Amino acid sequence: MTNEQKEQIKKLRDSGYGYSKIAEALGLTKNQVSAFCRRNNLSGNTADPDKTETPNVGCCRCCGKPLVQVSGKKEAKFCSNTCRNKWWNAHLDQVNRKAIYEYTCPCCHKPFTAYGNSKRKYCSHECYIRARFKGGDGHE
């Protein structure tokens, strides 16, 4: 948890937001927020019933830096491409891969899958060379 996230937790808790809403806004778990509040004597504050929406804090999911949201554009979730790549590489289980294609290699007739390439034909470079040069190495 970064210092920026800790400051945001203090501000949001003083504003009457509950653990779940703060955690959702800052990209943390509810347990992280409640433990921090308990250690810093912020747990006695009760959540305001009017604060049912998630606060628009806008912090980077990776490093916790405050984000500037530009109206008319998609909501920013990361402060930079470096943070975005770092976070997604650490959370590969949450990647929704839609471009997975299934093929059968025309050379060896084995089924294989390819991600992101809808025009792939062969399962390996070896099969491509074998099919392209009809089994030879091309140096005959």
Tab-separated table of C-alpha atoms in Angstrom:
chain	number	residue	atom	x	y	z
A	1	MET	CA	0.000	0.000	0.000
A	2	THR	CA	1.453	3.336	-1.049
A	3	ASN	CA	1.489	6.587	0.928
A	4	GLU	CA	-0.981	8.108	-1.554
A	5	GLN	CA	-3.422	5.245	-0.917
A	6	LYS	CA	-3.031	5.670	2.844
A	7	GLU	CA	-3.839	9.372	2.592
A	8	GLN	CA	-6.847	8.638	0.373
A	9	ILE	CA	-8.122	6.067	2.899
A	10	LYS	CA	-7.897	8.641	5.690
A	11	LYS	CA	-9.749	11.272	3.636
A	12	LEU	CA	-12.471	8.890	2.482
A	13	ARG	CA	-12.940	7.409	5.946
A	14	ASP	CA	-13.329	10.912	7.407
A	15	SER	CA	-15.882	11.616	4.645
A	16	GLY	CA	-17.957	8.666	5.857
A	17	TYR	CA	-17.203	5.969	3.272
A	18	GLY	CA	-17.178	2.314	4.316
A	19	TYR	CA	-14.365	-0.207	3.907
A	20	SER	CA	-15.862	-1.861	0.802
A	21	LYS	CA	-16.377	1.380	-1.103
A	22	ILE	CA	-12.899	2.648	-0.242
A	23	ALA	CA	-11.341	-0.668	-1.272
A	24	GLU	CA	-13.245	-0.629	-4.569
A	25	ALA	CA	-12.186	2.947	-5.318
A	26	LEU	CA	-8.509	2.394	-4.549
A	27	GLY	CA	-8.110	-1.096	-6.018
A	28	LEU	CA	-7.388	-2.721	-2.656
A	29	THR	CA	-9.064	-5.515	-0.731
A	30	LYS	CA	-11.565	-4.800	2.021
A	31	ASN	CA	-9.255	-6.533	4.517
A	32	GLN	CA	-6.350	-4.243	3.618
A	33	VAL	CA	-8.493	-1.159	4.179
A	34	SER	CA	-10.017	-2.387	7.442
A	35	ALA	CA	-6.598	-3.443	8.823
A	36	PHE	CA	-5.127	-0.037	7.977
A	37	CYS	CA	-8.089	1.735	9.609
A	38	ARG	CA	-7.796	-0.449	12.720
A	39	ARG	CA	-4.044	0.284	13.044
A	40	ASN	CA	-4.650	4.021	12.635
A	41	ASN	CA	-7.720	4.304	14.879
A	42	LEU	CA	-10.050	4.998	11.953
A	43	SER	CA	-12.256	1.982	12.594
A	44	GLY	CA	-14.618	3.726	15.015
A	45	ASN	CA	-16.082	5.909	12.287
A	46	THR	CA	-19.311	4.493	10.973
A	47	ALA	CA	-20.134	4.634	7.303
A	48	ASP	CA	-22.621	7.267	6.203
A	49	PRO	CA	-25.741	5.576	4.721
A	50	ASP	CA	-25.880	8.292	2.041
A	51	LYS	CA	-22.448	7.234	0.742
A	52	THR	CA	-23.593	4.136	-1.162
A	53	GLU	CA	-21.857	5.066	-4.435
A	54	THR	CA	-18.174	4.437	-5.027
A	55	PRO	CA	-16.135	7.621	-4.604
A	56	ASN	CA	-14.494	8.924	-7.794
A	57	VAL	CA	-11.012	8.999	-6.339
A	58	GLY	CA	-9.199	7.715	-9.388
A	59	CYS	CA	-6.035	6.035	-8.163
A	60	CYS	CA	-3.694	3.882	-10.215
A	61	ARG	CA	-4.413	0.174	-9.639
A	62	CYS	CA	-0.706	-0.608	-9.594
A	63	CYS	CA	1.062	2.154	-7.669
A	64	GLY	CA	-1.853	4.057	-6.094
A	65	LYS	CA	-0.965	7.494	-7.495
A	66	PRO	CA	-3.947	9.833	-7.931
A	67	LEU	CA	-5.273	9.943	-11.505
A	68	VAL	CA	-6.637	12.878	-13.446
A	69	GLN	CA	-9.845	11.872	-15.216
A	70	VAL	CA	-10.519	13.659	-18.508
A	71	SER	CA	-14.192	14.219	-19.260
A	72	GLY	CA	-15.359	12.686	-22.518
A	73	LYS	CA	-12.693	9.975	-22.416
A	74	LYS	CA	-12.620	6.460	-21.054
A	75	GLU	CA	-11.959	6.266	-17.311
A	76	ALA	CA	-8.228	5.942	-16.590
A	77	LYS	CA	-7.263	3.005	-14.370
A	78	PHE	CA	-3.467	3.319	-14.542
A	79	CYS	CA	-1.095	6.269	-14.396
A	80	SER	CA	1.188	4.984	-17.162
A	81	ASN	CA	1.735	2.167	-19.636
A	82	THR	CA	4.473	0.819	-17.360
A	83	CYS	CA	2.013	0.473	-14.467
A	84	ARG	CA	-0.639	-1.016	-16.759
A	85	ASN	CA	1.746	-3.672	-18.091
A	86	LYS	CA	3.117	-4.445	-14.632
A	87	TRP	CA	-0.376	-4.879	-13.148
A	88	TRP	CA	-1.733	-7.056	-15.976
A	89	ASN	CA	1.389	-9.244	-15.981
A	90	ALA	CA	0.879	-9.797	-12.250
A	91	HIS	CA	-2.845	-10.591	-12.751
A	92	LEU	CA	-2.842	-12.919	-15.776
A	93	ASP	CA	-5.784	-14.864	-14.338
A	94	GLN	CA	-8.011	-11.810	-14.927
A	95	VAL	CA	-7.105	-11.428	-18.615
A	96	ASN	CA	-10.118	-12.118	-20.837
A	97	ARG	CA	-8.465	-13.546	-23.935
A	98	LYS	CA	-10.917	-13.453	-26.824
A	99	ALA	CA	-8.588	-13.998	-29.792
A	100	ILE	CA	-7.721	-17.678	-29.309
A	101	TYR	CA	-7.964	-19.626	-32.566
A	102	GLU	CA	-7.949	-23.401	-33.022
A	103	TYR	CA	-6.367	-24.977	-36.095
A	104	THR	CA	-5.135	-28.265	-37.511
A	105	CYS	CA	-1.648	-28.166	-39.010
A	106	PRO	CA	-1.772	-29.127	-42.733
A	107	CYS	CA	1.702	-30.650	-42.481
A	108	CYS	CA	1.615	-32.865	-39.368
A	109	HIS	CA	-2.211	-32.862	-38.901
A	110	LYS	CA	-1.959	-32.078	-35.185
A	111	PRO	CA	-4.465	-29.693	-33.600
A	112	PHE	CA	-3.010	-26.489	-32.093
A	113	THR	CA	-4.154	-23.109	-30.800
A	114	ALA	CA	-2.785	-19.652	-31.584
A	115	TYR	CA	-3.449	-16.409	-29.744
A	116	GLY	CA	-4.015	-13.256	-31.768
A	117	ASN	CA	-3.180	-14.620	-35.237
A	118	SER	CA	-6.256	-15.531	-37.265
A	119	LYS	CA	-4.262	-16.362	-40.411
A	120	ARG	CA	-1.809	-18.881	-38.992
A	121	LYS	CA	-1.552	-22.203	-40.838
A	122	TYR	CA	1.262	-24.262	-39.316
A	123	CYS	CA	1.907	-25.335	-35.733
A	124	SER	CA	5.645	-24.600	-35.927
A	125	HIS	CA	8.366	-23.172	-38.133
A	126	GLU	CA	9.587	-26.712	-38.739
A	127	CYS	CA	6.219	-27.720	-40.257
A	128	TYR	CA	6.167	-24.571	-42.385
A	129	ILE	CA	9.636	-25.347	-43.812
A	130	ARG	CA	8.729	-28.990	-44.401
A	131	ALA	CA	5.562	-27.999	-46.308
A	132	ARG	CA	7.158	-25.075	-48.150
A	133	PHE	CA	10.158	-27.021	-49.424
A	134	LYS	CA	8.375	-30.380	-49.719
A	135	GLY	CA	10.422	-32.086	-47.027
A	136	GLY	CA	13.809	-30.764	-48.132
A	137	ASP	CA	15.928	-28.143	-46.448
A	138	GLY	CA	15.854	-25.779	-49.470
A	139	HIS	CA	19.589	-26.030	-50.186
A	140	GLU	CA	19.543	-28.764	-52.817
